Short mmCIF file of N, CA and C in Angstrom, two decimals:
data_model
loop_
_atom_site.label_atom_id
_atom_site.label_comp_id
_atom_site.label_asym_id
_atom_site.label_seq_id
_atom_site.Cartn_x
_atom_site.Cartn_y
_atom_site.Cartn_z
N PHE T 1 60.09 3.18 188.81
CA PHE T 1 59.47 1.87 188.62
C PHE T 1 60.18 0.80 189.45
N VAL T 2 61.50 0.81 189.43
CA VAL T 2 62.27 -0.19 190.18
C VAL T 2 62.05 -0.01 191.69
N VAL T 3 62.08 1.23 192.15
CA VAL T 3 61.88 1.50 193.58
C VAL T 3 60.46 1.08 193.99
N GLY T 4 59.47 1.47 193.20
CA GLY T 4 58.08 1.10 193.51
C GLY T 4 57.87 -0.39 193.48
N GLY T 5 58.47 -1.06 192.50
CA GLY T 5 58.35 -2.52 192.40
C GLY T 5 58.99 -3.22 193.58
N THR T 6 60.14 -2.71 194.00
CA THR T 6 60.83 -3.31 195.16
C THR T 6 60.01 -3.08 196.43
N ALA T 7 59.48 -1.88 196.60
CA ALA T 7 58.64 -1.60 197.77
C ALA T 7 57.43 -2.53 197.79
N PHE T 8 56.84 -2.75 196.64
CA PHE T 8 55.69 -3.67 196.56
C PHE T 8 56.11 -5.08 196.95
N ARG T 9 57.28 -5.53 196.49
CA ARG T 9 57.76 -6.88 196.85
C ARG T 9 58.02 -6.99 198.35
N VAL T 10 58.61 -5.94 198.95
CA VAL T 10 58.84 -5.93 200.40
C VAL T 10 57.49 -6.07 201.12
N TRP T 11 56.52 -5.28 200.71
CA TRP T 11 55.17 -5.32 201.32
C TRP T 11 54.52 -6.68 201.10
N GLN T 12 54.61 -7.21 199.89
CA GLN T 12 53.96 -8.48 199.54
C GLN T 12 54.53 -9.64 200.34
N VAL T 13 55.84 -9.77 200.39
CA VAL T 13 56.48 -10.87 201.12
C VAL T 13 56.23 -10.71 202.62
N ALA T 14 56.15 -9.48 203.10
CA ALA T 14 55.88 -9.24 204.53
C ALA T 14 54.52 -9.81 204.93
N ARG T 15 53.59 -9.85 204.02
CA ARG T 15 52.23 -10.32 204.30
C ARG T 15 52.09 -11.84 204.20
N GLN T 16 53.14 -12.51 203.71
CA GLN T 16 53.08 -13.96 203.52
C GLN T 16 53.77 -14.69 204.66
N ASP T 17 53.20 -15.81 205.01
CA ASP T 17 53.82 -16.72 205.97
C ASP T 17 53.99 -18.04 205.23
N ASP T 18 55.22 -18.31 204.82
CA ASP T 18 55.51 -19.51 204.03
C ASP T 18 55.90 -20.70 204.89
N ARG T 19 55.40 -20.73 206.13
CA ARG T 19 55.82 -21.79 207.05
C ARG T 19 55.57 -23.16 206.42
N GLN T 20 56.58 -23.99 206.52
CA GLN T 20 56.51 -25.37 206.05
C GLN T 20 57.64 -26.14 206.71
N PRO T 21 57.57 -27.45 206.66
CA PRO T 21 58.64 -28.23 207.30
C PRO T 21 60.01 -27.87 206.74
N ALA T 22 60.96 -27.76 207.63
CA ALA T 22 62.33 -27.41 207.26
C ALA T 22 63.29 -28.16 208.18
N ASP T 23 64.56 -28.02 207.89
CA ASP T 23 65.57 -28.63 208.75
C ASP T 23 65.83 -27.80 210.00
N ALA T 24 65.57 -26.49 209.89
CA ALA T 24 65.80 -25.60 211.03
C ALA T 24 64.94 -24.35 210.91
N VAL T 25 64.52 -23.85 212.05
CA VAL T 25 63.96 -22.52 212.14
C VAL T 25 65.15 -21.62 212.48
N VAL T 26 65.40 -20.62 211.66
CA VAL T 26 66.53 -19.72 211.87
C VAL T 26 66.00 -18.36 212.31
N VAL T 27 66.38 -17.97 213.53
CA VAL T 27 65.94 -16.70 214.10
C VAL T 27 67.05 -15.67 213.91
N LEU T 28 66.74 -14.61 213.17
CA LEU T 28 67.73 -13.56 213.00
C LEU T 28 67.83 -12.73 214.26
N GLY T 29 69.04 -12.48 214.67
CA GLY T 29 69.30 -11.76 215.90
C GLY T 29 68.87 -10.30 215.83
N ALA T 30 68.69 -9.72 216.96
CA ALA T 30 68.43 -8.29 217.13
C ALA T 30 69.07 -7.92 218.46
N ALA T 31 68.92 -6.73 218.88
CA ALA T 31 69.63 -6.27 220.07
C ALA T 31 69.33 -7.14 221.29
N GLN T 32 70.35 -7.24 222.13
CA GLN T 32 70.21 -7.88 223.44
C GLN T 32 70.93 -7.01 224.44
N TYR T 33 70.43 -7.03 225.66
CA TYR T 33 70.99 -6.19 226.70
C TYR T 33 71.36 -7.06 227.89
N ASP T 34 72.67 -7.29 228.04
CA ASP T 34 73.19 -8.11 229.13
C ASP T 34 72.50 -9.46 229.19
N GLY T 35 72.32 -10.07 228.01
CA GLY T 35 71.75 -11.41 227.93
C GLY T 35 70.24 -11.44 227.78
N GLN T 36 69.58 -10.29 227.85
CA GLN T 36 68.12 -10.22 227.71
C GLN T 36 67.77 -9.70 226.32
N PRO T 37 67.00 -10.46 225.55
CA PRO T 37 66.63 -10.00 224.21
C PRO T 37 65.79 -8.73 224.27
N SER T 38 66.00 -7.86 223.29
CA SER T 38 65.16 -6.67 223.14
C SER T 38 63.74 -7.13 222.83
N SER T 39 62.79 -6.23 222.88
CA SER T 39 61.40 -6.60 222.60
C SER T 39 61.24 -7.11 221.16
N ILE T 40 61.99 -6.56 220.23
CA ILE T 40 61.94 -7.04 218.84
C ILE T 40 62.47 -8.46 218.77
N PHE T 41 63.61 -8.71 219.39
CA PHE T 41 64.22 -10.04 219.38
C PHE T 41 63.34 -11.06 220.12
N ALA T 42 62.77 -10.66 221.25
CA ALA T 42 61.90 -11.56 222.01
C ALA T 42 60.69 -11.98 221.18
N ALA T 43 60.12 -11.06 220.41
CA ALA T 43 58.97 -11.41 219.55
C ALA T 43 59.38 -12.45 218.51
N ARG T 44 60.56 -12.29 217.95
CA ARG T 44 61.06 -13.28 216.98
C ARG T 44 61.26 -14.64 217.64
N LEU T 45 61.85 -14.63 218.82
CA LEU T 45 62.13 -15.88 219.52
C LEU T 45 60.85 -16.62 219.92
N LYS T 46 59.86 -15.89 220.38
CA LYS T 46 58.57 -16.52 220.73
C LYS T 46 57.93 -17.14 219.50
N HIS T 47 58.02 -16.47 218.36
CA HIS T 47 57.46 -17.01 217.12
C HIS T 47 58.21 -18.28 216.72
N ALA T 48 59.52 -18.26 216.84
CA ALA T 48 60.32 -19.45 216.51
C ALA T 48 59.96 -20.62 217.42
N ALA T 49 59.76 -20.35 218.70
CA ALA T 49 59.37 -21.42 219.64
C ALA T 49 58.02 -22.01 219.24
N ALA T 50 57.09 -21.17 218.79
CA ALA T 50 55.79 -21.68 218.36
C ALA T 50 55.93 -22.55 217.11
N LEU T 51 56.80 -22.17 216.19
CA LEU T 51 57.04 -22.98 214.99
C LEU T 51 57.66 -24.33 215.38
N TYR T 52 58.59 -24.30 216.34
CA TYR T 52 59.19 -25.53 216.83
C TYR T 52 58.12 -26.40 217.49
N ASP T 53 57.27 -25.80 218.31
CA ASP T 53 56.19 -26.55 218.97
C ASP T 53 55.23 -27.15 217.96
N ASP T 54 55.07 -26.50 216.81
CA ASP T 54 54.23 -27.04 215.73
C ASP T 54 54.95 -28.11 214.91
N ARG T 55 56.16 -28.45 215.33
CA ARG T 55 56.97 -29.52 214.71
C ARG T 55 57.34 -29.23 213.25
N LEU T 56 57.60 -27.95 212.97
CA LEU T 56 58.01 -27.60 211.62
C LEU T 56 59.50 -27.82 211.38
N ALA T 57 60.26 -27.97 212.45
CA ALA T 57 61.70 -28.23 212.32
C ALA T 57 62.20 -28.87 213.61
N PRO T 58 63.24 -29.69 213.50
CA PRO T 58 63.78 -30.34 214.70
C PRO T 58 64.74 -29.48 215.51
N ARG T 59 65.06 -28.30 214.99
CA ARG T 59 66.01 -27.44 215.69
C ARG T 59 65.69 -25.98 215.41
N ILE T 60 66.14 -25.12 216.32
CA ILE T 60 66.09 -23.68 216.14
C ILE T 60 67.53 -23.18 216.17
N VAL T 61 67.88 -22.37 215.20
CA VAL T 61 69.20 -21.76 215.14
C VAL T 61 69.06 -20.28 215.46
N THR T 62 69.78 -19.83 216.48
CA THR T 62 69.81 -18.41 216.82
C THR T 62 71.08 -17.80 216.23
N THR T 63 70.98 -16.54 215.82
CA THR T 63 72.12 -15.92 215.14
C THR T 63 72.48 -14.59 215.78
N GLY T 64 73.65 -14.12 215.44
CA GLY T 64 74.08 -12.78 215.82
C GLY T 64 75.27 -12.77 216.73
N GLY T 65 76.21 -11.92 216.40
CA GLY T 65 77.40 -11.76 217.21
C GLY T 65 77.17 -10.76 218.33
N GLY T 66 78.26 -10.22 218.82
CA GLY T 66 78.19 -9.24 219.89
C GLY T 66 79.07 -8.05 219.59
N ARG T 67 78.88 -7.02 220.35
CA ARG T 67 79.72 -5.82 220.23
C ARG T 67 80.84 -5.91 221.26
N PRO T 68 81.93 -5.19 221.03
CA PRO T 68 83.01 -5.20 222.02
C PRO T 68 82.47 -4.84 223.41
N GLY T 69 82.83 -5.65 224.38
CA GLY T 69 82.41 -5.41 225.75
C GLY T 69 81.14 -6.14 226.15
N ASP T 70 80.41 -6.69 225.18
CA ASP T 70 79.19 -7.45 225.51
C ASP T 70 79.55 -8.74 226.22
N ALA T 71 78.78 -9.08 227.23
CA ALA T 71 78.97 -10.35 227.93
C ALA T 71 78.34 -11.51 227.14
N TYR T 72 77.34 -11.20 226.31
CA TYR T 72 76.63 -12.22 225.53
C TYR T 72 76.55 -11.78 224.08
N THR T 73 76.50 -12.76 223.19
CA THR T 73 76.18 -12.47 221.80
C THR T 73 74.66 -12.53 221.65
N GLU T 74 74.16 -12.02 220.55
CA GLU T 74 72.72 -12.13 220.28
C GLU T 74 72.32 -13.60 220.22
N ALA T 75 73.14 -14.42 219.57
CA ALA T 75 72.82 -15.85 219.45
C ALA T 75 72.74 -16.52 220.82
N GLU T 76 73.67 -16.20 221.70
CA GLU T 76 73.66 -16.80 223.04
C GLU T 76 72.46 -16.33 223.85
N ALA T 77 72.16 -15.03 223.77
CA ALA T 77 71.00 -14.50 224.49
C ALA T 77 69.72 -15.16 223.96
N GLY T 78 69.64 -15.32 222.65
CA GLY T 78 68.47 -15.97 222.06
C GLY T 78 68.34 -17.42 222.48
N ARG T 79 69.46 -18.12 222.52
CA ARG T 79 69.44 -19.53 222.93
C ARG T 79 68.95 -19.65 224.38
N ARG T 80 69.49 -18.83 225.26
CA ARG T 80 69.08 -18.87 226.67
C ARG T 80 67.59 -18.58 226.82
N TYR T 81 67.09 -17.61 226.06
CA TYR T 81 65.69 -17.22 226.12
C TYR T 81 64.78 -18.38 225.66
N LEU T 82 65.17 -19.03 224.57
CA LEU T 82 64.36 -20.15 224.07
C LEU T 82 64.32 -21.30 225.06
N ILE T 83 65.43 -21.57 225.71
CA ILE T 83 65.47 -22.64 226.70
C ILE T 83 64.55 -22.28 227.87
N LYS T 84 64.54 -21.01 228.28
CA LYS T 84 63.63 -20.57 229.34
C LYS T 84 62.16 -20.71 228.91
N LEU T 85 61.90 -20.60 227.60
CA LEU T 85 60.54 -20.78 227.08
C LEU T 85 60.13 -22.26 227.02
N GLY T 86 61.09 -23.15 227.27
CA GLY T 86 60.78 -24.58 227.29
C GLY T 86 61.28 -25.37 226.09
N VAL T 87 62.00 -24.73 225.19
CA VAL T 87 62.57 -25.47 224.06
C VAL T 87 63.77 -26.26 224.60
N PRO T 88 63.86 -27.56 224.31
CA PRO T 88 64.99 -28.34 224.82
C PRO T 88 66.33 -27.77 224.38
N ALA T 89 67.29 -27.74 225.29
CA ALA T 89 68.61 -27.20 224.98
C ALA T 89 69.23 -27.92 223.79
N SER T 90 68.97 -29.19 223.66
CA SER T 90 69.55 -29.97 222.56
C SER T 90 68.98 -29.56 221.20
N ALA T 91 67.88 -28.84 221.20
CA ALA T 91 67.24 -28.43 219.95
C ALA T 91 67.57 -26.99 219.56
N VAL T 92 68.41 -26.31 220.35
CA VAL T 92 68.73 -24.91 220.06
C VAL T 92 70.22 -24.79 219.79
N VAL T 93 70.54 -24.31 218.61
CA VAL T 93 71.93 -24.15 218.17
C VAL T 93 72.22 -22.66 218.03
N ALA T 94 73.22 -22.17 218.73
CA ALA T 94 73.62 -20.77 218.62
C ALA T 94 74.74 -20.65 217.60
N VAL T 95 74.60 -19.73 216.66
CA VAL T 95 75.65 -19.40 215.71
C VAL T 95 76.01 -17.94 215.97
N PRO T 96 76.95 -17.71 216.90
CA PRO T 96 77.24 -16.36 217.38
C PRO T 96 78.18 -15.57 216.46
N VAL T 97 77.82 -15.53 215.20
CA VAL T 97 78.66 -14.88 214.19
C VAL T 97 77.81 -13.87 213.43
N GLY T 98 78.41 -12.78 213.09
CA GLY T 98 77.73 -11.82 212.23
C GLY T 98 77.29 -10.58 212.96
N THR T 99 77.49 -9.45 212.30
CA THR T 99 77.03 -8.17 212.83
C THR T 99 75.91 -7.63 211.97
N ASP T 100 75.51 -8.39 210.97
CA ASP T 100 74.41 -8.00 210.09
C ASP T 100 73.75 -9.25 209.54
N THR T 101 72.66 -9.07 208.84
CA THR T 101 71.88 -10.20 208.33
C THR T 101 72.72 -11.08 207.42
N LEU T 102 73.44 -10.48 206.49
CA LEU T 102 74.21 -11.27 205.53
C LEU T 102 75.28 -12.10 206.23
N GLY T 103 76.05 -11.49 207.12
CA GLY T 103 77.09 -12.24 207.82
C GLY T 103 76.52 -13.37 208.65
N SER T 104 75.40 -13.12 209.31
CA SER T 104 74.76 -14.17 210.12
C SER T 104 74.28 -15.32 209.24
N LEU T 105 73.63 -14.99 208.12
CA LEU T 105 73.10 -16.05 207.26
C LEU T 105 74.21 -16.83 206.55
N GLN T 106 75.30 -16.17 206.23
CA GLN T 106 76.43 -16.90 205.66
C GLN T 106 77.01 -17.87 206.69
N ALA T 107 77.06 -17.45 207.95
CA ALA T 107 77.55 -18.34 209.01
C ALA T 107 76.58 -19.50 209.22
N VAL T 108 75.28 -19.25 209.15
CA VAL T 108 74.29 -20.32 209.28
C VAL T 108 74.43 -21.30 208.12
N ALA T 109 74.62 -20.79 206.91
CA ALA T 109 74.78 -21.67 205.75
C ALA T 109 76.01 -22.56 205.91
N ALA T 110 77.10 -22.01 206.43
CA ALA T 110 78.31 -22.82 206.68
C ALA T 110 78.03 -23.89 207.72
N LYS T 111 77.33 -23.54 208.79
CA LYS T 111 76.97 -24.50 209.84
C LYS T 111 76.05 -25.58 209.27
N ALA T 112 75.10 -25.18 208.43
CA ALA T 112 74.19 -26.14 207.81
C ALA T 112 74.95 -27.13 206.94
N ALA T 113 75.88 -26.63 206.14
CA ALA T 113 76.67 -27.51 205.28
C ALA T 113 77.50 -28.48 206.12
N GLN T 114 78.06 -27.97 207.21
CA GLN T 114 78.86 -28.80 208.12
C GLN T 114 78.01 -29.91 208.76
N ASP T 115 76.77 -29.56 209.12
CA ASP T 115 75.90 -30.50 209.82
C ASP T 115 75.00 -31.31 208.90
N GLY T 116 75.03 -31.02 207.59
CA GLY T 116 74.29 -31.83 206.62
C GLY T 116 72.81 -31.48 206.46
N TRP T 117 72.47 -30.22 206.59
CA TRP T 117 71.09 -29.81 206.33
C TRP T 117 71.10 -28.56 205.47
N SER T 118 69.95 -28.21 204.86
CA SER T 118 69.95 -27.07 203.95
C SER T 118 68.64 -26.28 203.91
N ARG T 119 67.56 -26.80 204.49
CA ARG T 119 66.25 -26.13 204.40
C ARG T 119 65.99 -25.32 205.67
N ALA T 120 65.78 -24.01 205.48
CA ALA T 120 65.63 -23.12 206.63
C ALA T 120 64.34 -22.32 206.54
N LEU T 121 63.68 -22.21 207.67
CA LEU T 121 62.51 -21.35 207.82
C LEU T 121 62.98 -20.13 208.59
N ILE T 122 63.08 -18.99 207.92
CA ILE T 122 63.66 -17.78 208.49
C ILE T 122 62.62 -16.99 209.27
N VAL T 123 62.96 -16.62 210.49
CA VAL T 123 62.08 -15.79 211.33
C VAL T 123 62.74 -14.44 211.53
N SER T 124 62.00 -13.41 211.15
CA SER T 124 62.42 -12.03 211.38
C SER T 124 61.16 -11.19 211.41
N ASP T 125 61.31 -9.90 211.25
CA ASP T 125 60.17 -9.00 211.17
C ASP T 125 59.59 -9.07 209.76
N PRO T 126 58.32 -8.79 209.59
CA PRO T 126 57.71 -8.91 208.26
C PRO T 126 58.46 -8.14 207.17
N TRP T 127 58.85 -6.92 207.46
CA TRP T 127 59.44 -6.06 206.45
C TRP T 127 60.83 -6.50 206.07
N HIS T 128 61.47 -7.29 206.88
CA HIS T 128 62.82 -7.78 206.66
C HIS T 128 62.81 -9.11 205.89
N SER T 129 61.65 -9.70 205.71
CA SER T 129 61.55 -11.06 205.17
C SER T 129 62.11 -11.21 203.76
N LEU T 130 61.79 -10.30 202.86
CA LEU T 130 62.26 -10.43 201.48
C LEU T 130 63.78 -10.44 201.42
N ARG T 131 64.41 -9.47 202.04
CA ARG T 131 65.87 -9.38 201.99
C ARG T 131 66.52 -10.55 202.71
N ALA T 132 65.98 -10.94 203.85
CA ALA T 132 66.55 -12.07 204.60
C ALA T 132 66.43 -13.35 203.79
N ARG T 133 65.28 -13.57 203.18
CA ARG T 133 65.10 -14.78 202.36
C ARG T 133 66.08 -14.80 201.19
N GLN T 134 66.24 -13.66 200.52
CA GLN T 134 67.15 -13.61 199.38
C GLN T 134 68.59 -13.84 199.81
N MET T 135 68.99 -13.25 200.93
CA MET T 135 70.35 -13.44 201.43
C MET T 135 70.58 -14.90 201.81
N ALA T 136 69.58 -15.53 202.43
CA ALA T 136 69.71 -16.95 202.80
C ALA T 136 69.88 -17.80 201.55
N ARG T 137 69.05 -17.55 200.55
CA ARG T 137 69.15 -18.32 199.30
C ARG T 137 70.48 -18.09 198.61
N ASP T 138 70.94 -16.84 198.58
CA ASP T 138 72.24 -16.54 197.97
C ASP T 138 73.39 -17.18 198.74
N SER T 139 73.18 -17.47 200.01
CA SER T 139 74.21 -18.11 200.84
C SER T 139 74.19 -19.63 200.70
N GLY T 140 73.22 -20.17 199.96
CA GLY T 140 73.18 -21.61 199.71
C GLY T 140 72.10 -22.37 200.44
N LEU T 141 71.24 -21.68 201.17
CA LEU T 141 70.15 -22.34 201.87
C LEU T 141 68.90 -22.36 201.00
N THR T 142 68.10 -23.39 201.14
CA THR T 142 66.74 -23.37 200.61
C THR T 142 65.92 -22.72 201.69
N ALA T 143 65.35 -21.54 201.41
CA ALA T 143 64.77 -20.74 202.49
C ALA T 143 63.36 -20.28 202.20
N TRP T 144 62.57 -20.25 203.28
CA TRP T 144 61.23 -19.68 203.29
C TRP T 144 61.19 -18.75 204.50
N THR T 145 60.14 -17.93 204.57
CA THR T 145 60.04 -17.03 205.71
C THR T 145 58.73 -17.22 206.46
N SER T 146 58.80 -17.01 207.75
CA SER T 146 57.63 -16.98 208.62
C SER T 146 57.83 -15.80 209.56
N PRO T 147 57.38 -14.62 209.12
CA PRO T 147 57.63 -13.41 209.93
C PRO T 147 56.79 -13.36 211.19
N THR T 148 57.35 -12.75 212.20
CA THR T 148 56.61 -12.54 213.43
C THR T 148 55.51 -11.51 213.18
N ARG T 149 54.41 -11.65 213.87
CA ARG T 149 53.29 -10.71 213.73
C ARG T 149 53.09 -9.90 215.00
N SER T 150 54.06 -9.96 215.90
CA SER T 150 53.96 -9.18 217.13
C SER T 150 55.26 -8.41 217.33
N GLY T 151 55.25 -7.52 218.29
CA GLY T 151 56.43 -6.73 218.58
C GLY T 151 56.30 -5.31 218.07
N PRO T 152 57.25 -4.47 218.43
CA PRO T 152 57.15 -3.05 218.15
C PRO T 152 57.13 -2.67 216.67
N VAL T 153 57.72 -3.49 215.80
CA VAL T 153 57.80 -3.08 214.39
C VAL T 153 56.53 -3.35 213.60
N VAL T 154 55.52 -3.93 214.22
CA VAL T 154 54.28 -4.20 213.49
C VAL T 154 53.07 -3.55 214.15
N GLN T 155 53.28 -2.62 215.06
CA GLN T 155 52.16 -2.10 215.84
C GLN T 155 51.43 -0.93 215.21
N THR T 156 52.11 -0.04 214.52
CA THR T 156 51.42 1.12 213.96
C THR T 156 51.66 1.22 212.46
N ARG T 157 50.76 1.87 211.77
CA ARG T 157 50.91 2.08 210.32
C ARG T 157 52.16 2.91 210.02
N GLU T 158 52.43 3.90 210.86
CA GLU T 158 53.60 4.75 210.65
C GLU T 158 54.89 3.94 210.74
N THR T 159 54.96 3.07 211.75
CA THR T 159 56.13 2.22 211.91
C THR T 159 56.27 1.29 210.73
N GLN T 160 55.17 0.71 210.31
CA GLN T 160 55.19 -0.19 209.16
C GLN T 160 55.68 0.53 207.90
N ALA T 161 55.17 1.72 207.65
CA ALA T 161 55.58 2.50 206.48
C ALA T 161 57.07 2.83 206.53
N ARG T 162 57.53 3.21 207.71
CA ARG T 162 58.96 3.54 207.86
C ARG T 162 59.83 2.32 207.55
N TYR T 163 59.43 1.15 208.05
CA TYR T 163 60.20 -0.06 207.79
C TYR T 163 60.14 -0.49 206.33
N ILE T 164 59.02 -0.29 205.67
CA ILE T 164 58.93 -0.62 204.25
C ILE T 164 59.90 0.25 203.45
N VAL T 165 59.93 1.54 203.74
CA VAL T 165 60.85 2.45 203.05
C VAL T 165 62.29 2.03 203.33
N ARG T 166 62.58 1.78 204.57
CA ARG T 166 63.94 1.38 204.99
C ARG T 166 64.37 0.09 204.29
N GLU T 167 63.51 -0.92 204.30
CA GLU T 167 63.85 -2.20 203.68
C GLU T 167 63.90 -2.12 202.15
N THR T 168 63.12 -1.23 201.57
CA THR T 168 63.19 -1.04 200.12
C THR T 168 64.59 -0.56 199.74
N GLY T 169 65.10 0.42 200.47
CA GLY T 169 66.46 0.91 200.22
C GLY T 169 67.51 -0.16 200.44
N ALA T 170 67.37 -0.90 201.52
CA ALA T 170 68.34 -1.96 201.84
C ALA T 170 68.31 -3.07 200.80
N MET T 171 67.11 -3.42 200.32
CA MET T 171 66.98 -4.47 199.32
C MET T 171 67.59 -4.02 197.99
N LEU T 172 67.33 -2.79 197.59
CA LEU T 172 67.93 -2.28 196.35
C LEU T 172 69.45 -2.27 196.45
N TYR T 173 69.96 -1.84 197.58
CA TYR T 173 71.41 -1.85 197.79
C TYR T 173 71.96 -3.27 197.68
N TYR T 174 71.29 -4.21 198.32
CA TYR T 174 71.75 -5.60 198.28
C TYR T 174 71.70 -6.15 196.85
N GLU T 175 70.63 -5.88 196.13
CA GLU T 175 70.52 -6.38 194.76
C GLU T 175 71.62 -5.83 193.87
N LEU T 176 72.04 -4.60 194.12
CA LEU T 176 73.09 -3.99 193.31
C LEU T 176 74.49 -4.45 193.70
N THR T 177 74.71 -4.68 194.99
CA THR T 177 76.08 -4.94 195.46
C THR T 177 76.31 -6.33 196.02
N HIS T 178 75.25 -7.03 196.40
CA HIS T 178 75.34 -8.29 197.13
C HIS T 178 76.16 -8.13 198.41
N ALA T 179 76.01 -6.97 199.03
CA ALA T 179 76.65 -6.67 200.30
C ALA T 179 75.60 -6.04 201.21
N SER T 180 75.88 -6.07 202.50
CA SER T 180 74.99 -5.42 203.45
C SER T 180 75.27 -3.93 203.48
N VAL T 181 74.24 -3.18 203.82
CA VAL T 181 74.40 -1.75 204.06
C VAL T 181 75.25 -1.61 205.31
N ASP T 182 76.06 -0.56 205.39
CA ASP T 182 76.90 -0.31 206.56
C ASP T 182 76.03 -0.24 207.81
N THR T 183 76.10 -1.25 208.65
CA THR T 183 75.23 -1.33 209.81
C THR T 183 75.60 -0.34 210.90
N GLU T 184 76.83 0.09 210.94
CA GLU T 184 77.23 1.03 212.00
C GLU T 184 76.53 2.38 211.85
N THR T 185 76.28 2.80 210.61
CA THR T 185 75.66 4.10 210.41
C THR T 185 74.18 4.04 210.03
N SER T 186 73.75 2.91 209.48
CA SER T 186 72.37 2.84 209.00
C SER T 186 71.43 2.07 209.90
N GLY T 187 71.95 1.07 210.62
CA GLY T 187 71.09 0.21 211.43
C GLY T 187 70.28 -0.75 210.61
N LEU T 188 70.58 -0.89 209.33
CA LEU T 188 69.76 -1.74 208.45
C LEU T 188 70.15 -3.21 208.50
N GLY T 189 71.39 -3.52 208.79
CA GLY T 189 71.79 -4.92 208.85
C GLY T 189 71.68 -5.58 207.55
#
């Protein structure tokens, strides 16, 4: 019952776009390759730029650290990409901290407290929305989600089903421990 209920919540929140005015659009990082966002990350960044263009927030916050040897962090690669899309540099804040969703959102919450804002519109993949929103709220942000509807994770039913199963497990783990799943072995963040 608990597993089925959690899977339903993952699916339900994935289908919702709670876009509304916020202090920042927060883009969760994903892989980058020598400063170029992966196709998953690029889809998130394009969606965030559209939300910014719709005047839903005065700033976009990019997140994500880097691995040893990386020339760029995910946050830096995301910031550069958004500026190339035409978002003013002054409106893009990189928070290059975190190797997983929880660490990144905790760093964003600290930056928000430092800068005097608290309302965040979280951009990620649909299936990641429930867990990301909960982590943001637990970190002290007032958070809503606006998931991207493009990119590789939303293209086929098989991919969608795989991500729902994956996120159901990650959400249950988070609810029990309030910690992220080991990202080095699971890739769940």
